[in-house]
Amino acid sequence: MNDLREEVSVERRRELLAAALELADMCAATTASIVASGFDISKKADASLVTTADVETERTFRKCVEERFPDMGVLGEELGESNQGADFRWIIDPIDGTAEFARHLPVYGCIIGLHYKELPLLGVIDHQAMGIRCHGTYGLGAFANAERLHIQDSAPGEEGAGARVGLPSLSGFLRPTDASSVFRAIVDAYPSFRAYHTCYAHTLAATGGLDAAMEWDTPLWDLAATQILIEEAGGSFRWVKKTHIPGQGHLYSAVFGKPAVVKRMAKIIEDAL
């Protein structure tokens, strides 16, 4: 069966990647400007943090997309969705890791994805505070800055307890429903796990710092760039659960990284549910 993304020419994909990188530059500049002048911090209804940098960065992104690509949709964490039903949909999390950003920890990132007919076409994860930018585009490979990414699978027998995996801490498995059994199963299987609450874990899975990582019950914008980045680097990305929560929309759980580790983690999760 043909992949619908083949409907987008290679030349067009290159043009859209160039646009995405320009948008990432613009987001980084907007965020940096707001940081320099000072930003306000408040809480959303779910008690998560939001800053004026989150909102203004997304607003600037949306304005630019709407001017350059008026027929395309936009979905963002802070300002919702526009032009629903468009074949092309830009997805943005302007600052993934707002709590870390607010505390001046550099592991936050800007996530930008472009999906075509609900399939990931390209993605960018930009850690501006660390000078690391990863991007992947369908059929064009994945890169960290200028270096091409190649995920090497684990050797037989190395996908087990000694593998380094990243996952949210226990609190990330307690809302909106209790999935602590999944957390405990993964921790028992991988005692050398690392806990991350930002897209830096995704970057580490793509660049080799982790053998695999996972997200649990998270909105689409948190994973908007990850699937295409991992797959174009030669890794494996698996959706392990999709849930619709009234009032919150769809939440997604996924495992990604070295294929053998991802396969084992997915089976552990399946058995724990």
PDB file of C-alpha atoms in Angstrom:
ATOM      1  CA  MET A   1       0.000   0.000   0.000  1.00  0.00           C
ATOM      2  CA  ASN A   2       1.358   3.393  -0.974  1.00  0.00           C
ATOM      3  CA  ASP A   3       2.245   5.854   1.767  1.00  0.00           C
ATOM      4  CA  LEU A   4       0.075   8.967   1.462  1.00  0.00           C
ATOM      5  CA  ARG A   5       3.133  11.099   2.178  1.00  0.00           C
ATOM      6  CA  GLU A   6       4.445  10.158  -1.259  1.00  0.00           C
ATOM      7  CA  GLU A   7       1.831  12.600  -2.574  1.00  0.00           C
ATOM      8  CA  VAL A   8       4.119  15.370  -1.316  1.00  0.00           C
ATOM      9  CA  SER A   9       7.064  15.691  -3.698  1.00  0.00           C
ATOM     10  CA  VAL A  10      10.626  15.541  -2.433  1.00  0.00           C
ATOM     11  CA  GLU A  11      11.111  19.135  -3.567  1.00  0.00           C
ATOM     12  CA  ARG A  12       8.035  20.229  -1.619  1.00  0.00           C
ATOM     13  CA  ARG A  13       9.222  18.334   1.461  1.00  0.00           C
ATOM     14  CA  ARG A  14      12.547  20.154   1.285  1.00  0.00           C
ATOM     15  CA  GLU A  15      10.756  23.486   1.011  1.00  0.00           C
ATOM     16  CA  LEU A  16       8.560  22.691   4.003  1.00  0.00           C
ATOM     17  CA  LEU A  17      11.578  21.592   6.040  1.00  0.00           C
ATOM     18  CA  ALA A  18      13.297  24.885   5.269  1.00  0.00           C
ATOM     19  CA  ALA A  19      10.152  26.692   6.398  1.00  0.00           C
ATOM     20  CA  ALA A  20       9.992  24.630   9.602  1.00  0.00           C
ATOM     21  CA  LEU A  21      13.597  25.489  10.445  1.00  0.00           C
ATOM     22  CA  GLU A  22      12.874  29.165   9.834  1.00  0.00           C
ATOM     23  CA  LEU A  23       9.866  28.893  12.132  1.00  0.00           C
ATOM     24  CA  ALA A  24      12.067  27.266  14.778  1.00  0.00           C
ATOM     25  CA  ASP A  25      14.521  30.167  14.476  1.00  0.00           C
ATOM     26  CA  MET A  26      11.665  32.609  14.896  1.00  0.00           C
ATOM     27  CA  CYS A  27      10.316  30.763  17.940  1.00  0.00           C
ATOM     28  CA  ALA A  28      13.772  30.704  19.533  1.00  0.00           C
ATOM     29  CA  ALA A  29      14.211  34.429  18.939  1.00  0.00           C
ATOM     30  CA  THR A  30      10.784  35.210  20.386  1.00  0.00           C
ATOM     31  CA  THR A  31      11.396  33.119  23.481  1.00  0.00           C
ATOM     32  CA  ALA A  32      14.865  34.625  23.999  1.00  0.00           C
ATOM     33  CA  SER A  33      13.498  38.150  23.701  1.00  0.00           C
ATOM     34  CA  ILE A  34      10.843  37.483  26.320  1.00  0.00           C
ATOM     35  CA  VAL A  35      13.373  35.851  28.646  1.00  0.00           C
ATOM     36  CA  ALA A  36      15.593  38.921  28.345  1.00  0.00           C
ATOM     37  CA  SER A  37      12.757  41.268  29.285  1.00  0.00           C
ATOM     38  CA  GLY A  38      11.245  39.015  31.954  1.00  0.00           C
ATOM     39  CA  PHE A  39       8.203  36.747  31.876  1.00  0.00           C
ATOM     40  CA  ASP A  40       5.179  36.029  34.033  1.00  0.00           C
ATOM     41  CA  ILE A  41       4.272  32.567  35.334  1.00  0.00           C
ATOM     42  CA  SER A  42       0.745  31.347  36.048  1.00  0.00           C
ATOM     43  CA  LYS A  43      -1.114  28.068  36.446  1.00  0.00           C
ATOM     44  CA  LYS A  44      -3.611  26.474  34.091  1.00  0.00           C
ATOM     45  CA  ALA A  45      -6.777  24.744  35.226  1.00  0.00           C
ATOM     46  CA  ASP A  46      -4.878  21.443  35.453  1.00  0.00           C
ATOM     47  CA  ALA A  47      -2.248  23.110  37.706  1.00  0.00           C
ATOM     48  CA  SER A  48       0.495  22.918  35.062  1.00  0.00           C
ATOM     49  CA  LEU A  49       2.555  26.051  34.530  1.00  0.00           C
ATOM     50  CA  VAL A  50       2.291  28.472  31.626  1.00  0.00           C
ATOM     51  CA  THR A  51       4.393  31.570  31.007  1.00  0.00           C
ATOM     52  CA  THR A  52       4.013  34.602  28.811  1.00  0.00           C
ATOM     53  CA  ALA A  53       6.863  33.124  26.756  1.00  0.00           C
ATOM     54  CA  ASP A  54       4.753  30.027  25.956  1.00  0.00           C
ATOM     55  CA  VAL A  55       1.804  32.092  24.793  1.00  0.00           C
ATOM     56  CA  GLU A  56       3.694  34.755  22.852  1.00  0.00           C
ATOM     57  CA  THR A  57       5.954  32.234  21.112  1.00  0.00           C
ATOM     58  CA  GLU A  58       2.957  30.230  19.936  1.00  0.00           C
ATOM     59  CA  ARG A  59       1.105  33.386  18.893  1.00  0.00           C
ATOM     60  CA  THR A  60       4.062  34.489  16.769  1.00  0.00           C
ATOM     61  CA  PHE A  61       4.343  31.004  15.234  1.00  0.00           C
ATOM     62  CA  ARG A  62       0.658  30.884  14.335  1.00  0.00           C
ATOM     63  CA  LYS A  63       0.707  34.348  12.792  1.00  0.00           C
ATOM     64  CA  CYS A  64       3.617  33.385  10.550  1.00  0.00           C
ATOM     65  CA  VAL A  65       2.040  30.068   9.497  1.00  0.00           C
ATOM     66  CA  GLU A  66      -1.292  31.717   8.750  1.00  0.00           C
ATOM     67  CA  GLU A  67       0.449  34.297   6.563  1.00  0.00           C
ATOM     68  CA  ARG A  68       2.684  31.838   4.683  1.00  0.00           C
ATOM     69  CA  PHE A  69       0.390  28.798   4.574  1.00  0.00           C
ATOM     70  CA  PRO A  70      -3.208  30.047   4.831  1.00  0.00           C
ATOM     71  CA  ASP A  71      -4.658  26.711   3.696  1.00  0.00           C
ATOM     72  CA  MET A  72      -2.895  24.721   6.417  1.00  0.00           C
ATOM     73  CA  GLY A  73      -4.167  23.999   9.905  1.00  0.00           C
ATOM     74  CA  VAL A  74      -2.467  24.761  13.210  1.00  0.00           C
ATOM     75  CA  LEU A  75      -2.772  22.907  16.515  1.00  0.00           C
ATOM     76  CA  GLY A  76      -1.006  24.353  19.544  1.00  0.00           C
ATOM     77  CA  GLU A  77      -0.867  23.703  23.255  1.00  0.00           C
ATOM     78  CA  GLU A  78      -1.746  27.237  24.282  1.00  0.00           C
ATOM     79  CA  LEU A  79      -4.144  28.561  21.628  1.00  0.00           C
ATOM     80  CA  GLY A  80      -6.039  25.555  20.328  1.00  0.00           C
ATOM     81  CA  GLU A  81      -6.738  24.538  16.745  1.00  0.00           C
ATOM     82  CA  SER A  82      -7.501  26.470  13.576  1.00  0.00           C
ATOM     83  CA  ASN A  83      -8.509  25.390  10.071  1.00  0.00           C
ATOM     84  CA  GLN A  84      -9.589  21.926  11.183  1.00  0.00           C
ATOM     85  CA  GLY A  85      -9.724  19.305   8.458  1.00  0.00           C
ATOM     86  CA  ALA A  86      -6.857  20.717   6.387  1.00  0.00           C
ATOM     87  CA  ASP A  87      -4.594  18.103   4.777  1.00  0.00           C
ATOM     88  CA  PHE A  88      -1.509  19.791   6.228  1.00  0.00           C
ATOM     89  CA  ARG A  89      -1.525  20.540   9.944  1.00  0.00           C
ATOM     90  CA  TRP A  90       1.253  22.273  11.848  1.00  0.00           C
ATOM     91  CA  ILE A  91       1.504  21.247  15.497  1.00  0.00           C
ATOM     92  CA  ILE A  92       3.445  23.213  18.106  1.00  0.00           C
ATOM     93  CA  ASP A  93       4.396  22.993  21.735  1.00  0.00           C
ATOM     94  CA  PRO A  94       6.198  26.323  22.096  1.00  0.00           C
ATOM     95  CA  ILE A  95       7.967  25.374  25.323  1.00  0.00           C
ATOM     96  CA  ASP A  96       7.865  21.709  26.251  1.00  0.00           C
ATOM     97  CA  GLY A  97       9.021  21.617  29.853  1.00  0.00           C
ATOM     98  CA  THR A  98       7.615  24.898  31.094  1.00  0.00           C
ATOM     99  CA  ALA A  99       8.398  23.986  34.714  1.00  0.00           C
ATOM    100  CA  GLU A 100      12.044  23.478  33.762  1.00  0.00           C
ATOM    101  CA  PHE A 101      12.064  26.657  31.685  1.00  0.00           C
ATOM    102  CA  ALA A 102      10.643  28.656  34.591  1.00  0.00           C
ATOM    103  CA  ARG A 103      13.468  27.372  36.790  1.00  0.00           C
ATOM    104  CA  HIS A 104      16.111  28.140  34.155  1.00  0.00           C
ATOM    105  CA  LEU A 105      16.907  24.468  33.527  1.00  0.00           C
ATOM    106  CA  PRO A 106      18.072  24.072  29.906  1.00  0.00           C
ATOM    107  CA  VAL A 107      16.332  20.774  29.082  1.00  0.00           C
ATOM    108  CA  TYR A 108      13.136  22.398  27.780  1.00  0.00           C
ATOM    109  CA  GLY A 109      12.503  22.496  24.043  1.00  0.00           C
ATOM    110  CA  CYS A 110      10.286  23.807  21.274  1.00  0.00           C
ATOM    111  CA  ILE A 111       8.460  21.067  19.365  1.00  0.00           C
ATOM    112  CA  ILE A 112       7.243  21.682  15.819  1.00  0.00           C
ATOM    113  CA  GLY A 113       5.572  19.043  13.681  1.00  0.00           C
ATOM    114  CA  LEU A 114       3.928  19.079  10.279  1.00  0.00           C
ATOM    115  CA  HIS A 115       1.503  16.255   9.565  1.00  0.00           C
ATOM    116  CA  TYR A 116      -0.025  15.416   6.197  1.00  0.00           C
ATOM    117  CA  LYS A 117      -3.362  13.598   6.212  1.00  0.00           C
ATOM    118  CA  GLU A 118      -2.669  12.692   9.863  1.00  0.00           C
ATOM    119  CA  LEU A 119       0.748  11.192   9.080  1.00  0.00           C
ATOM    120  CA  PRO A 120       3.962  12.848  10.354  1.00  0.00           C
ATOM    121  CA  LEU A 121       5.756  14.546   7.474  1.00  0.00           C
ATOM    122  CA  LEU A 122       8.474  16.413   9.363  1.00  0.00           C
ATOM    123  CA  GLY A 123       9.425  17.352  12.887  1.00  0.00           C
ATOM    124  CA  VAL A 124      11.783  19.658  14.748  1.00  0.00           C
ATOM    125  CA  ILE A 125      12.842  19.538  18.402  1.00  0.00           C
ATOM    126  CA  ASP A 126      14.849  22.631  19.305  1.00  0.00           C
ATOM    127  CA  HIS A 127      16.716  22.924  22.603  1.00  0.00           C
ATOM    128  CA  GLN A 128      17.779  26.516  22.181  1.00  0.00           C
ATOM    129  CA  ALA A 129      19.383  26.794  25.629  1.00  0.00           C
ATOM    130  CA  MET A 130      21.706  23.875  24.815  1.00  0.00           C
ATOM    131  CA  GLY A 131      22.326  24.635  21.154  1.00  0.00           C
ATOM    132  CA  ILE A 132      20.840  21.307  20.040  1.00  0.00           C
ATOM    133  CA  ARG A 133      18.299  21.064  17.234  1.00  0.00           C
ATOM    134  CA  CYS A 134      17.052  17.768  15.837  1.00  0.00           C
ATOM    135  CA  HIS A 135      14.897  17.430  12.758  1.00  0.00           C
ATOM    136  CA  GLY A 136      13.555  14.634  10.597  1.00  0.00           C
ATOM    137  CA  THR A 137      11.637  14.656   7.323  1.00  0.00           C
ATOM    138  CA  TYR A 138       9.907  11.782   5.562  1.00  0.00           C
ATOM    139  CA  GLY A 139      12.355  10.221   3.117  1.00  0.00           C
ATOM    140  CA  LEU A 140      15.088  12.783   3.834  1.00  0.00           C
ATOM    141  CA  GLY A 141      16.637  11.447   7.037  1.00  0.00           C
ATOM    142  CA  ALA A 142      17.093  12.801  10.539  1.00  0.00           C
ATOM    143  CA  PHE A 143      19.753  15.150  11.863  1.00  0.00           C
ATOM    144  CA  ALA A 144      21.074  16.635  15.092  1.00  0.00           C
ATOM    145  CA  ASN A 145      22.378  20.018  14.011  1.00  0.00           C
ATOM    146  CA  ALA A 146      24.408  19.035  10.907  1.00  0.00           C
ATOM    147  CA  GLU A 147      25.066  15.411  11.932  1.00  0.00           C
ATOM    148  CA  ARG A 148      22.992  12.663  10.337  1.00  0.00           C
ATOM    149  CA  LEU A 149      21.387  10.379  12.896  1.00  0.00           C
ATOM    150  CA  HIS A 150      21.565   6.582  12.732  1.00  0.00           C
ATOM    151  CA  ILE A 151      19.996   4.581  15.554  1.00  0.00           C
ATOM    152  CA  GLN A 152      21.842   1.290  15.922  1.00  0.00           C
ATOM    153  CA  ASP A 153      19.756  -1.557  17.309  1.00  0.00           C
ATOM    154  CA  SER A 154      20.825  -3.316  20.480  1.00  0.00           C
ATOM    155  CA  ALA A 155      22.848  -6.488  20.093  1.00  0.00           C
ATOM    156  CA  PRO A 156      21.017  -9.716  21.013  1.00  0.00           C
ATOM    157  CA  GLY A 157      20.678  -9.898  24.778  1.00  0.00           C
ATOM    158  CA  GLU A 158      21.353  -6.191  25.331  1.00  0.00           C
ATOM    159  CA  GLU A 159      17.713  -5.114  25.176  1.00  0.00           C
ATOM    160  CA  GLY A 160      17.147  -6.226  28.762  1.00  0.00           C
ATOM    161  CA  ALA A 161      17.848  -4.852  32.224  1.00  0.00           C
ATOM    162  CA  GLY A 162      21.115  -3.165  31.275  1.00  0.00           C
ATOM    163  CA  ALA A 163      19.498  -0.889  28.699  1.00  0.00           C
ATOM    164  CA  ARG A 164      19.132   2.798  29.556  1.00  0.00           C
ATOM    165  CA  VAL A 165      15.555   3.964  29.137  1.00  0.00           C
ATOM    166  CA  GLY A 166      13.870   7.282  29.860  1.00  0.00           C
ATOM    167  CA  LEU A 167      10.366   7.739  31.200  1.00  0.00           C
ATOM    168  CA  PRO A 168       8.331  10.210  33.233  1.00  0.00           C
ATOM    169  CA  SER A 169       8.402   9.885  37.021  1.00  0.00           C
ATOM    170  CA  LEU A 170       5.568   8.114  38.830  1.00  0.00           C
ATOM    171  CA  SER A 171       3.405  11.255  38.861  1.00  0.00           C
ATOM    172  CA  GLY A 172       3.179  11.029  35.072  1.00  0.00           C
ATOM    173  CA  PHE A 173       1.389   7.684  35.383  1.00  0.00           C
ATOM    174  CA  LEU A 174      -1.221   8.753  37.936  1.00  0.00           C
ATOM    175  CA  ARG A 175      -3.263  11.169  35.803  1.00  0.00           C
ATOM    176  CA  PRO A 176      -5.853  11.092  34.355  1.00  0.00           C
ATOM    177  CA  THR A 177      -6.115   7.446  35.485  1.00  0.00           C
ATOM    178  CA  ASP A 178      -3.869   5.321  37.674  1.00  0.00           C
ATOM    179  CA  ALA A 179      -1.318   3.481  35.528  1.00  0.00           C
ATOM    180  CA  SER A 180       1.229   3.012  38.289  1.00  0.00           C
ATOM    181  CA  SER A 181       1.397  -0.688  37.383  1.00  0.00           C
ATOM    182  CA  VAL A 182       2.993   0.294  34.070  1.00  0.00           C
ATOM    183  CA  PHE A 183       5.552   2.520  35.775  1.00  0.00           C
ATOM    184  CA  ARG A 184       6.505  -0.183  38.260  1.00  0.00           C
ATOM    185  CA  ALA A 185       6.768  -2.851  35.568  1.00  0.00           C
ATOM    186  CA  ILE A 186       9.153  -0.723  33.501  1.00  0.00           C
ATOM    187  CA  VAL A 187      11.225   0.291  36.532  1.00  0.00           C
ATOM    188  CA  ASP A 188      11.522  -3.337  37.631  1.00  0.00           C
ATOM    189  CA  ALA A 189      12.611  -4.367  34.140  1.00  0.00           C
ATOM    190  CA  TYR A 190      15.041  -1.454  33.691  1.00  0.00           C
ATOM    191  CA  PRO A 191      16.637  -0.536  37.034  1.00  0.00           C
ATOM    192  CA  SER A 192      18.990   1.927  35.293  1.00  0.00           C
ATOM    193  CA  PHE A 193      16.061   4.032  34.043  1.00  0.00           C
ATOM    194  CA  ARG A 194      16.234   7.822  33.900  1.00  0.00           C
ATOM    195  CA  ALA A 195      13.281  10.116  34.663  1.00  0.00           C
ATOM    196  CA  TYR A 196      12.547  12.973  32.260  1.00  0.00           C
ATOM    197  CA  HIS A 197       9.545  15.264  31.914  1.00  0.00           C
ATOM    198  CA  THR A 198      10.540  17.009  28.676  1.00  0.00           C
ATOM    199  CA  CYS A 199      11.291  16.294  25.038  1.00  0.00           C
ATOM    200  CA  TYR A 200      14.973  16.059  25.937  1.00  0.00           C
ATOM    201  CA  ALA A 201      14.300  12.336  26.449  1.00  0.00           C
ATOM    202  CA  HIS A 202      13.131  12.166  22.821  1.00  0.00           C
ATOM    203  CA  THR A 203      16.334  13.826  21.664  1.00  0.00           C
ATOM    204  CA  LEU A 204      18.414  11.397  23.722  1.00  0.00           C
ATOM    205  CA  ALA A 205      16.563   8.429  22.204  1.00  0.00           C
ATOM    206  CA  ALA A 206      17.266   9.782  18.718  1.00  0.00           C
ATOM    207  CA  THR A 207      20.927  10.597  19.347  1.00  0.00           C
ATOM    208  CA  GLY A 208      21.956   7.536  21.367  1.00  0.00           C
ATOM    209  CA  GLY A 209      22.021   8.928  24.886  1.00  0.00           C
ATOM    210  CA  LEU A 210      19.157   6.572  25.732  1.00  0.00           C
ATOM    211  CA  ASP A 211      18.363   3.174  24.260  1.00  0.00           C
ATOM    212  CA  ALA A 212      14.652   4.021  24.335  1.00  0.00           C
ATOM    213  CA  ALA A 213      12.172   6.395  25.936  1.00  0.00           C
ATOM    214  CA  MET A 214       8.449   6.570  26.506  1.00  0.00           C
ATOM    215  CA  GLU A 215       5.618   9.024  27.060  1.00  0.00           C
ATOM    216  CA  TRP A 216       2.378   8.259  28.879  1.00  0.00           C
ATOM    217  CA  ASP A 217      -1.051   9.879  28.457  1.00  0.00           C
ATOM    218  CA  THR A 218       0.272  13.012  26.822  1.00  0.00           C
ATOM    219  CA  PRO A 219      -1.303  15.357  24.244  1.00  0.00           C
ATOM    220  CA  LEU A 220      -0.382  15.029  20.584  1.00  0.00           C
ATOM    221  CA  TRP A 221       1.797  18.155  20.563  1.00  0.00           C
ATOM    222  CA  ASP A 222       4.256  16.494  22.944  1.00  0.00           C
ATOM    223  CA  LEU A 223       4.883  13.784  20.334  1.00  0.00           C
ATOM    224  CA  ALA A 224       4.332  15.851  17.192  1.00  0.00           C
ATOM    225  CA  ALA A 225       7.954  15.611  16.022  1.00  0.00           C
ATOM    226  CA  THR A 226       9.089  12.388  17.636  1.00  0.00           C
ATOM    227  CA  GLN A 227       7.763   9.636  15.389  1.00  0.00           C
ATOM    228  CA  ILE A 228       9.235  11.012  12.172  1.00  0.00           C
ATOM    229  CA  LEU A 229      12.517  11.888  13.904  1.00  0.00           C
ATOM    230  CA  ILE A 230      12.962   8.390  15.344  1.00  0.00           C
ATOM    231  CA  GLU A 231      11.832   6.519  12.241  1.00  0.00           C
ATOM    232  CA  GLU A 232      13.980   8.574   9.878  1.00  0.00           C
ATOM    233  CA  ALA A 233      16.951   7.848  12.155  1.00  0.00           C
ATOM    234  CA  GLY A 234      16.283   4.117  11.752  1.00  0.00           C
ATOM    235  CA  GLY A 235      14.610   3.521  15.099  1.00  0.00           C
ATOM    236  CA  SER A 236      11.236   2.146  16.096  1.00  0.00           C
ATOM    237  CA  PHE A 237       8.205   4.125  17.291  1.00  0.00           C
ATOM    238  CA  ARG A 238       5.177   2.334  18.734  1.00  0.00           C
ATOM    239  CA  TRP A 239       1.884   3.702  19.950  1.00  0.00           C
ATOM    240  CA  VAL A 240       0.985   1.605  22.993  1.00  0.00           C
ATOM    241  CA  LYS A 241      -2.230   3.342  24.068  1.00  0.00           C
ATOM    242  CA  LYS A 242      -4.596   6.030  22.859  1.00  0.00           C
ATOM    243  CA  THR A 243      -7.305   7.390  25.129  1.00  0.00           C
ATOM    244  CA  HIS A 244     -10.068   9.955  24.840  1.00  0.00           C
ATOM    245  CA  ILE A 245     -10.742  11.851  28.055  1.00  0.00           C
ATOM    246  CA  PRO A 246     -13.868  14.061  28.130  1.00  0.00           C
ATOM    247  CA  GLY A 247     -12.795  17.655  28.533  1.00  0.00           C
ATOM    248  CA  GLN A 248      -9.169  16.878  27.682  1.00  0.00           C
ATOM    249  CA  GLY A 249      -9.370  15.295  24.249  1.00  0.00           C
ATOM    250  CA  HIS A 250      -7.094  12.534  23.046  1.00  0.00           C
ATOM    251  CA  LEU A 251      -4.073  11.429  25.053  1.00  0.00           C
ATOM    252  CA  TYR A 252      -1.299   9.271  23.643  1.00  0.00           C
ATOM    253  CA  SER A 253       1.249   6.810  25.004  1.00  0.00           C
ATOM    254  CA  ALA A 254       4.264   5.709  22.986  1.00  0.00           C
ATOM    255  CA  VAL A 255       7.637   3.960  23.182  1.00  0.00           C
ATOM    256  CA  PHE A 256      10.498   4.834  20.844  1.00  0.00           C
ATOM    257  CA  GLY A 257      14.185   4.189  20.255  1.00  0.00           C
ATOM    258  CA  LYS A 258      16.204   1.062  19.464  1.00  0.00           C
ATOM    259  CA  PRO A 259      13.843  -1.528  17.930  1.00  0.00           C
ATOM    260  CA  ALA A 260      14.716  -4.433  20.247  1.00  0.00           C
ATOM    261  CA  VAL A 261      14.312  -2.329  23.385  1.00  0.00           C
ATOM    262  CA  VAL A 262      11.071  -0.800  22.109  1.00  0.00           C
ATOM    263  CA  LYS A 263       9.666  -4.252  21.359  1.00  0.00           C
ATOM    264  CA  ARG A 264      10.474  -5.484  24.867  1.00  0.00           C
ATOM    265  CA  MET A 265       9.109  -2.361  26.560  1.00  0.00           C
ATOM    266  CA  ALA A 266       5.886  -2.550  24.564  1.00  0.00           C
ATOM    267  CA  LYS A 267       5.368  -6.161  25.678  1.00  0.00           C
ATOM    268  CA  ILE A 268       6.023  -5.225  29.322  1.00  0.00           C
ATOM    269  CA  ILE A 269       3.459  -2.425  29.060  1.00  0.00           C
ATOM    270  CA  GLU A 270       0.907  -4.714  27.409  1.00  0.00           C
ATOM    271  CA  ASP A 271       1.294  -7.262  30.198  1.00  0.00           C
ATOM    272  CA  ALA A 272       1.015  -4.572  32.896  1.00  0.00           C
ATOM    273  CA  LEU A 273      -2.228  -3.041  31.647  1.00  0.00           C
TER     274      LEU A 273
END
